[in-house]
Short mmCIF file of C-alpha atoms and ligand atoms in Angstrom, two decimals:
data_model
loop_
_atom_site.label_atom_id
_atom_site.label_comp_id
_atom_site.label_asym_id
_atom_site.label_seq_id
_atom_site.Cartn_x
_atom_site.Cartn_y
_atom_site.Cartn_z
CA UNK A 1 21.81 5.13 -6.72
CA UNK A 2 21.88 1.84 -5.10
CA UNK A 3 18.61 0.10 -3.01
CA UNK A 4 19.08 2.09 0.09
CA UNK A 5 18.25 5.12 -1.65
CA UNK A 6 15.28 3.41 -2.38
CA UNK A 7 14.35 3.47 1.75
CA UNK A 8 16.22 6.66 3.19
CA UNK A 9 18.45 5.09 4.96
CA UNK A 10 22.62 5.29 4.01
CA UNK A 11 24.31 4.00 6.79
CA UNK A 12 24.12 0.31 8.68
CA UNK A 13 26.44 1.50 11.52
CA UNK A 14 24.73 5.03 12.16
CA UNK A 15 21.26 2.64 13.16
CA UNK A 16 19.22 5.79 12.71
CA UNK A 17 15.90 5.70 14.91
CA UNK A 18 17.78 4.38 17.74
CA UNK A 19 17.01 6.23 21.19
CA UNK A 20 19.86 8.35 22.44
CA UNK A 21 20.05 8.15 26.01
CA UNK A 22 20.51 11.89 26.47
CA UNK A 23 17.39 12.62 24.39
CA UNK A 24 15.26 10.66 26.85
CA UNK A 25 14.60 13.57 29.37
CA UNK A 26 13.24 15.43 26.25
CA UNK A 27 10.88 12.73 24.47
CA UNK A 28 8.76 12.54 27.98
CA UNK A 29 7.83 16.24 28.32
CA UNK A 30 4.53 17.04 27.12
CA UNK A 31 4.79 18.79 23.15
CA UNK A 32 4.72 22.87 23.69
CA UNK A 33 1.37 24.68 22.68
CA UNK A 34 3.42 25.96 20.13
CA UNK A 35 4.87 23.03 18.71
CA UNK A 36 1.54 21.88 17.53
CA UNK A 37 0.79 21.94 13.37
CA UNK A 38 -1.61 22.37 11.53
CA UNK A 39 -2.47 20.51 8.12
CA UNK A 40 -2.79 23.73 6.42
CA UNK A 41 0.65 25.33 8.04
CA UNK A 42 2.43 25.23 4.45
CA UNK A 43 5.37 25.57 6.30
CA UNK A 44 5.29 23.29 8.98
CA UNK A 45 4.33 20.09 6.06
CA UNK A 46 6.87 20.80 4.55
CA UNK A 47 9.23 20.72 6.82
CA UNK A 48 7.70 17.28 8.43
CA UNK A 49 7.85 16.24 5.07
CA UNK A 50 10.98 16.93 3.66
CA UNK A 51 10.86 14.54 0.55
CA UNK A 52 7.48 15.54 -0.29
CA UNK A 53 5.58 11.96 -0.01
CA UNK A 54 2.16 14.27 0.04
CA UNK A 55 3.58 15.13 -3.76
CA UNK A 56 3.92 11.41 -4.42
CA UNK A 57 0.66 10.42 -4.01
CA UNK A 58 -0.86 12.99 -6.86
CA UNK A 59 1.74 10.82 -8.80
CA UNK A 60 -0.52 8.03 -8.92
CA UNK A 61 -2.43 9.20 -12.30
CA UNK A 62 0.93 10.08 -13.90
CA UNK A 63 2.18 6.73 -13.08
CA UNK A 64 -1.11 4.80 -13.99
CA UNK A 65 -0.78 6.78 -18.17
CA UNK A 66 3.02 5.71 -17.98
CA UNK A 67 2.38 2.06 -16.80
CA UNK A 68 -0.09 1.87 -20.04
CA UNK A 69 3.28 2.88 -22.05
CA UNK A 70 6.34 0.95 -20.83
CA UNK A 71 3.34 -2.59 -21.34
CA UNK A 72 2.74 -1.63 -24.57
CA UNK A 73 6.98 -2.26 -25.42
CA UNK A 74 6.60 -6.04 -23.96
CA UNK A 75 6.27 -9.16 -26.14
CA UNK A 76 4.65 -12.29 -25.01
CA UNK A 77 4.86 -15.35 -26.03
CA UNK A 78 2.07 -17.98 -26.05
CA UNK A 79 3.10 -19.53 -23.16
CA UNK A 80 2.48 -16.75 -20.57
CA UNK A 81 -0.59 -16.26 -22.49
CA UNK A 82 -1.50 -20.01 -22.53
CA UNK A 83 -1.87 -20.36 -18.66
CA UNK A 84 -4.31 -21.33 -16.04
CA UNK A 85 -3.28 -19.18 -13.37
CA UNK A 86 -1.18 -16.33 -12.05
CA UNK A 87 1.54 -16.26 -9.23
CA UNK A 88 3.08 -12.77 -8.40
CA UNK A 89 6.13 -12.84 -6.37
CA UNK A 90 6.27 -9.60 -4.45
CA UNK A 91 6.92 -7.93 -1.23
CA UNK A 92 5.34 -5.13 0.70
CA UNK A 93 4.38 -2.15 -1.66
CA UNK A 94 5.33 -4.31 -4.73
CA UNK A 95 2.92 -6.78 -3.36
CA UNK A 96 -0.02 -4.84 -3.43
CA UNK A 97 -0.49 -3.27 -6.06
CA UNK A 98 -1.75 -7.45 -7.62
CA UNK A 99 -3.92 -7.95 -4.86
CA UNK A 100 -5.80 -4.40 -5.88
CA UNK A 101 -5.89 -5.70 -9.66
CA UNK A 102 -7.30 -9.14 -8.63
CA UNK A 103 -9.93 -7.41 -6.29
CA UNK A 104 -10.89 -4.43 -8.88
CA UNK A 105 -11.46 -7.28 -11.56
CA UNK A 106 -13.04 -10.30 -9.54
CA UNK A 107 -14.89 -12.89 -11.73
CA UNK A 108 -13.50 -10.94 -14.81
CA UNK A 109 -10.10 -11.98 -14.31
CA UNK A 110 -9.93 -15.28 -16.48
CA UNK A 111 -7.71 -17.47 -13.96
CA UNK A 112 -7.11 -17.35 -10.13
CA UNK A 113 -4.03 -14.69 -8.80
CA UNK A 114 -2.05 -15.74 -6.12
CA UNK A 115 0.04 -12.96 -4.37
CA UNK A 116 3.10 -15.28 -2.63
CA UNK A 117 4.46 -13.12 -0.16
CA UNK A 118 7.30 -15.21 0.96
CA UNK A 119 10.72 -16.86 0.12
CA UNK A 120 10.09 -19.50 -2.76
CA UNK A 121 7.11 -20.91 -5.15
CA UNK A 122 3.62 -21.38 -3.45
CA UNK A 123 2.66 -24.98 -4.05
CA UNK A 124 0.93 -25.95 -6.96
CA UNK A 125 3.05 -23.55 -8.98
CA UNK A 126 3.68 -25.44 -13.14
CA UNK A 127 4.21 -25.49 -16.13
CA UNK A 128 0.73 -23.33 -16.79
CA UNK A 129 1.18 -20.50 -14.33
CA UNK A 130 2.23 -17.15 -15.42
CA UNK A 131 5.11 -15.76 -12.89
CA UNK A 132 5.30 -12.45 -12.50
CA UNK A 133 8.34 -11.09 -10.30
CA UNK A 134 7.31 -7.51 -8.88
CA UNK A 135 10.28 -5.35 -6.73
CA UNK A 136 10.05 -1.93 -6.74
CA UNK A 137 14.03 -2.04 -6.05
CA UNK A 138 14.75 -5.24 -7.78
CA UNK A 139 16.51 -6.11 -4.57
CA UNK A 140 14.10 -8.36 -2.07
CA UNK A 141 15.33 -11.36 -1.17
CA UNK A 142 11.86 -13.40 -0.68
CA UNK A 143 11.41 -12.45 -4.48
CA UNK A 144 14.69 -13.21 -5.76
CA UNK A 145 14.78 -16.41 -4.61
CA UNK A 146 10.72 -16.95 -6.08
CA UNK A 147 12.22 -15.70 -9.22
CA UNK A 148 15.46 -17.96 -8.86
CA UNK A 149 13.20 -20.75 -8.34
CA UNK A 150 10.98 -20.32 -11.50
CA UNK A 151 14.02 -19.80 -13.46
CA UNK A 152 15.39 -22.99 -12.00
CA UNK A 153 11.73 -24.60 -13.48
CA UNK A 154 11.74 -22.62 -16.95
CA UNK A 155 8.46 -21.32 -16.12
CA UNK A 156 6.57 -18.43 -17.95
CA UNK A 157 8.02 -15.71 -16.10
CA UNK A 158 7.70 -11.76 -16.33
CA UNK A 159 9.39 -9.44 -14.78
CA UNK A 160 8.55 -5.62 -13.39
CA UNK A 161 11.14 -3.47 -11.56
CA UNK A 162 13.25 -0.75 -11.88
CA UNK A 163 16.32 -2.38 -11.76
CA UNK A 164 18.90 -4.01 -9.18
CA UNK A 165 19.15 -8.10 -9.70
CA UNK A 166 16.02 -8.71 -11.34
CA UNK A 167 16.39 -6.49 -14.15
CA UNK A 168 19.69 -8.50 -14.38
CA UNK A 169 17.97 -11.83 -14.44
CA UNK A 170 15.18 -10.93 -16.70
CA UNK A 171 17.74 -9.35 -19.40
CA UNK A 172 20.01 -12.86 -18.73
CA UNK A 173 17.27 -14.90 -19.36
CA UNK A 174 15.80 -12.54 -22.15
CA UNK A 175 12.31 -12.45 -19.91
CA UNK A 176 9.63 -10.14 -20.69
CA UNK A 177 10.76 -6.91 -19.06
CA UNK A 178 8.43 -3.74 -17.46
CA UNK A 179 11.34 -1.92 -16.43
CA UNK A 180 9.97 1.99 -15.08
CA UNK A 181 11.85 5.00 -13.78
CA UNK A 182 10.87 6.19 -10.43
CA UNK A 183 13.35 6.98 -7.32
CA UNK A 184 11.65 6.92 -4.23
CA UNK A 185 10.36 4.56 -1.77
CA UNK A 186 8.65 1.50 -3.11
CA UNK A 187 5.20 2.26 -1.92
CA UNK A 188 4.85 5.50 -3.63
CA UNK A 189 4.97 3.73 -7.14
CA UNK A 190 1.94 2.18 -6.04
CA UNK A 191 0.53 3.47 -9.81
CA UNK A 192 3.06 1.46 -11.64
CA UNK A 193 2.63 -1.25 -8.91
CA UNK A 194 -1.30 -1.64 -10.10
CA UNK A 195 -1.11 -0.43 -13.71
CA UNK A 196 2.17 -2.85 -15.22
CA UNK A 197 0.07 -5.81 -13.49
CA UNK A 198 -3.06 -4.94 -14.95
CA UNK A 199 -1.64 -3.97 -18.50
CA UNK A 200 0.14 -7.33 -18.67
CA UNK A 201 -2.31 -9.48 -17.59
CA UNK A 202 -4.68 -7.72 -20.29
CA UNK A 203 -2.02 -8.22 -22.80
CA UNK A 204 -1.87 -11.79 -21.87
CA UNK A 205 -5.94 -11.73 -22.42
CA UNK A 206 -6.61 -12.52 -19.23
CA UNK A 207 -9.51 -10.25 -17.87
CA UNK A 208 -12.84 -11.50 -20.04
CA UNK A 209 -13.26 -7.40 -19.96
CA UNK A 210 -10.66 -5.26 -18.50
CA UNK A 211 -11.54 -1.59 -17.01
CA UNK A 212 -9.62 1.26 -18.60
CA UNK A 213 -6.83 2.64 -16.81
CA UNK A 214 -7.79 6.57 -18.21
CA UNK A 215 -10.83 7.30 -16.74
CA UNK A 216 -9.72 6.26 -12.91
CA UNK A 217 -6.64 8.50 -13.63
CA UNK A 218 -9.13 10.92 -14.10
CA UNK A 219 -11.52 9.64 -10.97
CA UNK A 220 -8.01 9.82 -8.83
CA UNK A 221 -7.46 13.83 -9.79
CA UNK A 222 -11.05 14.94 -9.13
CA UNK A 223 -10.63 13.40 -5.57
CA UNK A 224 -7.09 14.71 -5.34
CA UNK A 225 -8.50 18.25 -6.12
CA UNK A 226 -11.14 17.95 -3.38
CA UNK A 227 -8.85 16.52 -0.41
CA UNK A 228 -5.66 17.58 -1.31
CA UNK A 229 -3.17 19.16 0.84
CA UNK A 230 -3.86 22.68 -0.26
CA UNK A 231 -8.01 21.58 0.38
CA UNK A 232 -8.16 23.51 4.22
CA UNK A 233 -8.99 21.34 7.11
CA UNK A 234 -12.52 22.84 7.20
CA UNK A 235 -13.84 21.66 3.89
CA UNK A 236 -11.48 18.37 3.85
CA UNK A 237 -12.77 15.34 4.98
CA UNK A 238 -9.33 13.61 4.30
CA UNK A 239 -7.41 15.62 6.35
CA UNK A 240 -10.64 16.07 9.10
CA UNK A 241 -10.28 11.76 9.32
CA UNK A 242 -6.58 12.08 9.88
CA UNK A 243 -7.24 14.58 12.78
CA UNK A 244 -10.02 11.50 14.41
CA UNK A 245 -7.25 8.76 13.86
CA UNK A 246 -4.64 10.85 15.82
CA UNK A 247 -3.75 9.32 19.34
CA UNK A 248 -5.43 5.98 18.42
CA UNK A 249 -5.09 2.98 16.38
CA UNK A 250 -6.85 2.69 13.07
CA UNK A 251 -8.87 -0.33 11.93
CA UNK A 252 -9.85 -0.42 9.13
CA UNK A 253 -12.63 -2.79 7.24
CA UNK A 254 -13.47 -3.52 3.59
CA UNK A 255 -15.13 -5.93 1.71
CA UNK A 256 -14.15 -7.92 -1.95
CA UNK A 257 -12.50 -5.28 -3.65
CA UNK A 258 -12.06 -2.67 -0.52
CA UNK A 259 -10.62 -5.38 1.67
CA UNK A 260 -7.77 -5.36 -0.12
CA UNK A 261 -7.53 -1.50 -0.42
CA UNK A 262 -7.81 -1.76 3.56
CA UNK A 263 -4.99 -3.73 3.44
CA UNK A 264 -3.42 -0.90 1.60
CA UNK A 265 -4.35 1.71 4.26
CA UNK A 266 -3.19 -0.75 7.16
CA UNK A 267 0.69 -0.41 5.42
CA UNK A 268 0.54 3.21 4.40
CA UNK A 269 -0.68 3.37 7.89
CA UNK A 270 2.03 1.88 8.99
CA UNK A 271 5.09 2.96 7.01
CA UNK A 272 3.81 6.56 6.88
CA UNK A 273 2.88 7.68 9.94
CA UNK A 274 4.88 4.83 11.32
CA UNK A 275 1.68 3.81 13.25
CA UNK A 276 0.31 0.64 14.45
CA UNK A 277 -2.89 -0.54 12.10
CA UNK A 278 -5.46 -3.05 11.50
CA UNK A 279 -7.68 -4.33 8.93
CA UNK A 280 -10.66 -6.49 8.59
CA UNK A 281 -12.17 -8.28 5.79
CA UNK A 282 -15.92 -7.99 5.85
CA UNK A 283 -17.95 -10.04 6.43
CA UNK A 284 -15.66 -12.14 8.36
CA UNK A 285 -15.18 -9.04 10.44
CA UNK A 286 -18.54 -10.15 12.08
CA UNK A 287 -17.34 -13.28 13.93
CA UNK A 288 -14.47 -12.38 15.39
CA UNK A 289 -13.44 -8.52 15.24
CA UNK A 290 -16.53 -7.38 16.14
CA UNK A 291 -16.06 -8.76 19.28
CA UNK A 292 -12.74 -7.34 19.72
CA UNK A 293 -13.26 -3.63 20.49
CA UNK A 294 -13.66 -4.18 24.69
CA UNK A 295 -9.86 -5.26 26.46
CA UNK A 296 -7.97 -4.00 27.24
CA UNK A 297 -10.73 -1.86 28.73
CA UNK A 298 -8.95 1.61 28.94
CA UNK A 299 -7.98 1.43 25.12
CA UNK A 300 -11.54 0.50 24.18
CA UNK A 301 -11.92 4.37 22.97
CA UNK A 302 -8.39 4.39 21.66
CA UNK A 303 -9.34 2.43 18.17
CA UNK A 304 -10.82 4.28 15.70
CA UNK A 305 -12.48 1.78 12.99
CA UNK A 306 -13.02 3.48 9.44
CA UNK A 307 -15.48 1.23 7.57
CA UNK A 308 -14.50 1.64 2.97
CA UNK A 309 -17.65 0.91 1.56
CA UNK A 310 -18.50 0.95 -2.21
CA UNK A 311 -21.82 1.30 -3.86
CA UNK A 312 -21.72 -1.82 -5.53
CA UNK A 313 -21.37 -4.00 -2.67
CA UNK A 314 -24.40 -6.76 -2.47
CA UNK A 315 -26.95 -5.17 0.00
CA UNK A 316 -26.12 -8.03 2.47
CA UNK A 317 -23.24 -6.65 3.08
CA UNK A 318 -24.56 -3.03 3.47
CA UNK A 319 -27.04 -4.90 5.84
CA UNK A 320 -23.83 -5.97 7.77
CA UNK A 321 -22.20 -2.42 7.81
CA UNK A 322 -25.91 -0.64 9.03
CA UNK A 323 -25.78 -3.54 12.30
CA UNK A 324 -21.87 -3.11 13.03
CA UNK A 325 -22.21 0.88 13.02
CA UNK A 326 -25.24 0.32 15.35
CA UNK A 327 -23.41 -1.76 17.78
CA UNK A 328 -20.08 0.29 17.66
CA UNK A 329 -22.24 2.94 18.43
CA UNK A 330 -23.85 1.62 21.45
CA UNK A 331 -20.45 0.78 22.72
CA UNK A 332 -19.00 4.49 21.84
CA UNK A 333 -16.94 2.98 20.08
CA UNK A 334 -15.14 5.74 17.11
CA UNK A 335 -15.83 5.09 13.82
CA UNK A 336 -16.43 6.69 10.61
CA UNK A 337 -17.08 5.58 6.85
CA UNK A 338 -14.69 6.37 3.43
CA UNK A 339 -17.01 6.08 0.07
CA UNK A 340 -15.42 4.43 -2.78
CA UNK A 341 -16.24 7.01 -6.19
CA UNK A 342 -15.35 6.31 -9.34
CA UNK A 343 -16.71 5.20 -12.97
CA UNK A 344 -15.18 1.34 -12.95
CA UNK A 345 -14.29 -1.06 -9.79
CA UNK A 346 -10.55 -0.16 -10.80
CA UNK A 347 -11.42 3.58 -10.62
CA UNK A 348 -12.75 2.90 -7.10
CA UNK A 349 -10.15 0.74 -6.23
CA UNK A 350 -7.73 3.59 -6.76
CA UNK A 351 -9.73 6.42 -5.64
CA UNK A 352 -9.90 4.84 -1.84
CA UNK A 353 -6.46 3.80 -1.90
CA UNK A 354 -5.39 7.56 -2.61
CA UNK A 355 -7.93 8.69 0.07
CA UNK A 356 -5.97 6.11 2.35
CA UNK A 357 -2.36 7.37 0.98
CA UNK A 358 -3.49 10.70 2.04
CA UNK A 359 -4.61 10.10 5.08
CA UNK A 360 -1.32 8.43 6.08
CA UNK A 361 0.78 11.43 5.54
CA UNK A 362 -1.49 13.93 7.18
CA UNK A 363 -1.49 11.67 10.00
CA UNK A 364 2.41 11.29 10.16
CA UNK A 365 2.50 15.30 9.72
CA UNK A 366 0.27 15.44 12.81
CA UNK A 367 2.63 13.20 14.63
CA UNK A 368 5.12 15.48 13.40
CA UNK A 369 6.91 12.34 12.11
CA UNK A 370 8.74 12.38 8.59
CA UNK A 371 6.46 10.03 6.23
CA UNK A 372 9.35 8.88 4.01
CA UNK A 373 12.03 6.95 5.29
CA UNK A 374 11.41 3.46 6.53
CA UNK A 375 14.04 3.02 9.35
CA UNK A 376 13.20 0.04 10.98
CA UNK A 377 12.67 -1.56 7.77
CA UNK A 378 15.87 -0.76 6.45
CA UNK A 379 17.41 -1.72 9.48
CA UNK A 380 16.35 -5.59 9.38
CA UNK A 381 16.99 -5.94 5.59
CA UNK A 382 20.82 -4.36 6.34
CA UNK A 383 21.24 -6.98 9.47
CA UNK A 384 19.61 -10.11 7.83
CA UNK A 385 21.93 -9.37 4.82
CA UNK A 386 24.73 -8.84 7.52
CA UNK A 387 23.94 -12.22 9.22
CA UNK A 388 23.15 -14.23 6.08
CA UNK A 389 26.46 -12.40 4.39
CA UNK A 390 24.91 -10.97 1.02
CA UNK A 391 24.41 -7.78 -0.07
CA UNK A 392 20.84 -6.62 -0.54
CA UNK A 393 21.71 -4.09 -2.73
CA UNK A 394 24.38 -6.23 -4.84
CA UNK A 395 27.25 -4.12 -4.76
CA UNK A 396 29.15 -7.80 -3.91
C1 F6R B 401 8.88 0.72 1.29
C2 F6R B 401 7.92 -0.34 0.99
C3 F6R B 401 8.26 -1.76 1.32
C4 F6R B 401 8.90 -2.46 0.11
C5 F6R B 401 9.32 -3.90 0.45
C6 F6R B 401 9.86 -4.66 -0.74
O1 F6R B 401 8.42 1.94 0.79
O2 F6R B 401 6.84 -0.08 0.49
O3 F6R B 401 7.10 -2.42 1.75
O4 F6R B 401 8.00 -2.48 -0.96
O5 F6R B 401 10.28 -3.87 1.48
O6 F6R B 401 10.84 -3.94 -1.42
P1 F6R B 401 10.74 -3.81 -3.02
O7 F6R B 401 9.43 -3.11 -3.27
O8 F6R B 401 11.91 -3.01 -3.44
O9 F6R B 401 10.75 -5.20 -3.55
#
């Protein structure tokens, strides 16, 4: 297996996804009565969905119980206990999975979390601040060369991956190691991506009172049993909110903790049903993308906005959400709403982002588009390793 495997694509000269002239004709004819699926044509998901991403996302509570596991073999030292704040170095789906720990925990997570999302250190990055290096593949360059840096610095540095040139560095530099088995596509780890952050920063006693990881397993397989793929359109609300997203662009706004889980939706969105997407923190929302639902005017009904809202959000904010589904509903515009469930923030963290996970594939299987591989995606990280002359998956 090399890091390709890890996004579906084998071949840099093949360029799959590129438009063959002679299929052009084809593409612009209108799709046959009979080409249509359903979401509960058994056959038709799967074969949409070859690789099975739907399967994946019931993963999530497996993954969360094995994240607890591979922690529990890592030793820390007092200094990535001893620290004032957090850096994680991560990409894409390895990126989120942080943001959704920092924004399930809020004021109980001891020091500030920075996700850096870039090539490097963010400033202000010393001797005190716990780096974590997160790649599902072990293989992105904006995180190598964070984790390159920090090595450069001797800072307190962890390591979670499932192998490539990270797992290299960390065993070189005899780093704390979460090393996990998964193949797959990056974002579809997304329970190892959230539970080897949260079980090292608890091991590192940094939450003043962390939420078990169990019982939002649990809250994740109760709301897998209800809107599951073998859950029939009728009595599925998941698979129903697909069906209102098709033929228009998503938006989708959250506040504290559900911002980031719309941030989650927007690249599941994105990556699998290979769809454009938005999202919106709340409140700032209000003074700007409120105002954003009119031009171009003959789109105006082609955005669908789905509002995550969470019981525990101050009434202020539910004041906000009552106003905003007044107005966008003076203005036609479509919308609809996505409760958060769960015993613990982290259980409705993880509830809404598998709500969101699901939705993305049922959309991508009503597109008739295969959820798994990332093309494009694969694509730029083989030319900008061709251009730059290194090999993202190391072979030289
Ligand atoms: C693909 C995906 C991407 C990757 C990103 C970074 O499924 O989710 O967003 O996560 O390209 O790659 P890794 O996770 O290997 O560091």
């Amino acid at each position: 297996m090399d890091a390709r495997d890890y996004f579906g694509y084998k071949n840099p000269d093949e360029e799959p996804g590129g438009q063959d002239p002679a299929d052009e004709a084809d593409d612009s004819r209108p799709p046959l009565f009979e080409e249509a699926v359903t979401l509960d044509d058994v056959a038709a998901v799967r074969r949409i969905d070859p690789d099975d991403m739907l399967g994946r996302v019931a993963d999530l509570p497996r993954q969360l119980a094995e994240a607890g596991k591979v922690a529990e073999t890592v030793t820390l030292t007092e200094r990535h206990t001893d620290v004032d704040g957090v850096v994680v170095l991560a990409m894409g789906g390895s990126a989120i999975g942080a943001d959704l720990v920092a924004a399930a925990a809020g004021e109980r997570l001891r020091v500030p979390l920075v996700v850096h999302r870039d090539y490097g250190l963010p400033p202000g990055t010393g001797a005190r601040t716990l780096v974590i290096a997160a790649s599902h593949s072990g293989e992105t360059a904006e995180t190598l060369s964070g984790f390159a840096a920090a090595r450069g610095r001797d800072l307190p540095l962890a390591v979670i991956t499932t192998g490539g040139r990270l797992a290299a560095g960390a065993s070189e530099g005899g780093l704390p190691l979460l090393r996990y088995k998964l193949g797959g596509q990056p974002r579809a780890a997304i329970g190892f991506g959230v539970g080897l952050v949260h079980e090292l920063l608890s091991r590192a006693g940094l939450f003043t009172d962390a939420d078990p990881l169990g019982p939002a397993a649990a809250a994740v397989e109760a709301l897998l049993e209800r809107i599951g793929p073998s859950v029939e359109t009728a009595a599925n609300p998941a698979k129903q909110l697909a069906w209102s997203i098709f033929g228009r662009i998503p938006v989708i706004y959250g506040h504290g903790p559900m911002a980031a889980v719309a941030h989650r939706w927007k690249t599941q969105l994105n990556e699998n049903a290979k769809a454009w997407a938005a999202f919106e923190p709340m409140p700032e929302a209000n003074h700007n993308a409120i105002e954003g639902s009119l031009n171009p005017r003959e789109l105006a009904h082609g955005l669908y906005v789905v509002q995550l809202r969470d019981r525990e959000e101050p009434d202020e904010i539910a004041e906000r959400y009552r106003v905003v589904d007044e107005l966008l509903g003076e203005r036609a515009t479509n919308h609809g709403e996505v409760w958060a469930e769960g015993p613990s923030a982290l259980a409705r963290v993880l509830t809404t982002v598998a709500y969101g996970d699901l939705v993305s594939v049922y959309l991508a299987i009503l597109y008739q588009t295969d959820p798994t591989p990332v093309t494009l995606l694969a694509m730029l990280k083989e030319r900008l390793a061709r251009a730059t002359g290194s090999d993202p998956t190391g072979a030289t």
